[in-house]
Amino acid sequence: MMTLVLLVFALYALSGWIAVLVAFGYVLGTLARMRPVDLMRVEGPWQVRLFVPTRAYLRLDRVATLCLMLFDLWVVSLILLLGQEGIFTEDWMAHPGMMDTSAASFQSDAVHALLTIMWWTCGFAVLCRWWTAAVAQLCVLSAAAWWIGSFETFWNS
């Protein structure tokens, strides 16, 4: 069963960039369609206008959340694909126990990269007022970094 999970991650790592590009194109298309629509409310106090966007902007937020989550899944899949041959020693991976001593910092570098991507994409989402996308980035990428960091390796046992 877990070999099937690894196969799904490997296939998405190899072809997931297509899904990310299609989702990014969908974000741009949604942005172009909603261009004549007001993005901020015109009535109410400034707090309401800032934190409660219009319906068109909420639709853009949902599409951006989907795009960012597909990107996150692609990054995690690449990390798993690159680390399955000799770095991670999980029982459900292809070669448990096989160690590649030349990649001693792969796990910590992967966790650091996931956390860096989390903060940059979350910051961009906050700047764009995509509240759902920002929360999704914080939840998904921090959980993925914790999961990758919890893998048993020769250096983390």
PDB file of C-alpha atoms in Angstrom, residues 51 61-62 64-66 68-69 72 117-144:
ATOM      1  CA  PHE A  51     -10.390  42.203   5.708  1.00  0.00           C
ATOM      2  CA  ASP A  61      -8.412  33.620  -3.245  1.00  0.00           C
ATOM      3  CA  ARG A  62      -9.794  30.102  -3.653  1.00  0.00           C
ATOM      4  CA  ALA A  64      -4.804  30.974  -5.694  1.00  0.00           C
ATOM      5  CA  THR A  65      -5.098  28.572  -2.753  1.00  0.00           C
ATOM      6  CA  LEU A  66      -5.542  25.672  -5.161  1.00  0.00           C
ATOM      7  CA  LEU A  68      -0.308  27.157  -4.163  1.00  0.00           C
ATOM      8  CA  MET A  69      -1.373  23.799  -2.735  1.00  0.00           C
ATOM      9  CA  ASP A  72       3.330  22.577  -2.343  1.00  0.00           C
ATOM     10  CA  ILE A 117       8.921  28.490   0.860  1.00  0.00           C
ATOM     11  CA  MET A 118       6.191  28.621   3.501  1.00  0.00           C
ATOM     12  CA  TRP A 119       7.208  32.050   4.767  1.00  0.00           C
ATOM     13  CA  TRP A 120       7.710  33.562   1.304  1.00  0.00           C
ATOM     14  CA  THR A 121       4.453  32.269  -0.159  1.00  0.00           C
ATOM     15  CA  CYS A 122       2.524  33.118   2.999  1.00  0.00           C
ATOM     16  CA  GLY A 123       3.971  36.632   2.960  1.00  0.00           C
ATOM     17  CA  PHE A 124       3.014  37.044  -0.693  1.00  0.00           C
ATOM     18  CA  ALA A 125      -0.503  35.786   0.046  1.00  0.00           C
ATOM     19  CA  VAL A 126      -0.872  38.248   2.938  1.00  0.00           C
ATOM     20  CA  LEU A 127       0.329  41.095   0.718  1.00  0.00           C
ATOM     21  CA  CYS A 128      -2.305  40.125  -1.850  1.00  0.00           C
ATOM     22  CA  ARG A 129      -4.919  39.747   0.929  1.00  0.00           C
ATOM     23  CA  TRP A 130      -5.451  36.068   0.085  1.00  0.00           C
ATOM     24  CA  TRP A 131      -6.297  35.056   3.639  1.00  0.00           C
ATOM     25  CA  THR A 132      -7.306  31.489   2.795  1.00  0.00           C
ATOM     26  CA  ALA A 133      -4.137  30.937   0.779  1.00  0.00           C
ATOM     27  CA  ALA A 134      -1.964  32.321   3.590  1.00  0.00           C
ATOM     28  CA  VAL A 135      -3.523  30.021   6.192  1.00  0.00           C
ATOM     29  CA  ALA A 136      -3.282  27.052   3.812  1.00  0.00           C
ATOM     30  CA  GLN A 137       0.422  27.738   3.234  1.00  0.00           C
ATOM     31  CA  LEU A 138       1.083  27.920   6.970  1.00  0.00           C
ATOM     32  CA  CYS A 139      -0.772  24.668   7.627  1.00  0.00           C
ATOM     33  CA  VAL A 140       0.298  22.561   4.645  1.00  0.00           C
ATOM     34  CA  LEU A 141       3.981  23.436   4.418  1.00  0.00           C
ATOM     35  CA  SER A 142       4.647  23.389   8.155  1.00  0.00           C
ATOM     36  CA  ALA A 143       3.002  19.963   8.369  1.00  0.00           C
ATOM     37  CA  ALA A 144       5.038  18.776   5.369  1.00  0.00           C
TER      38      ALA A 144
END
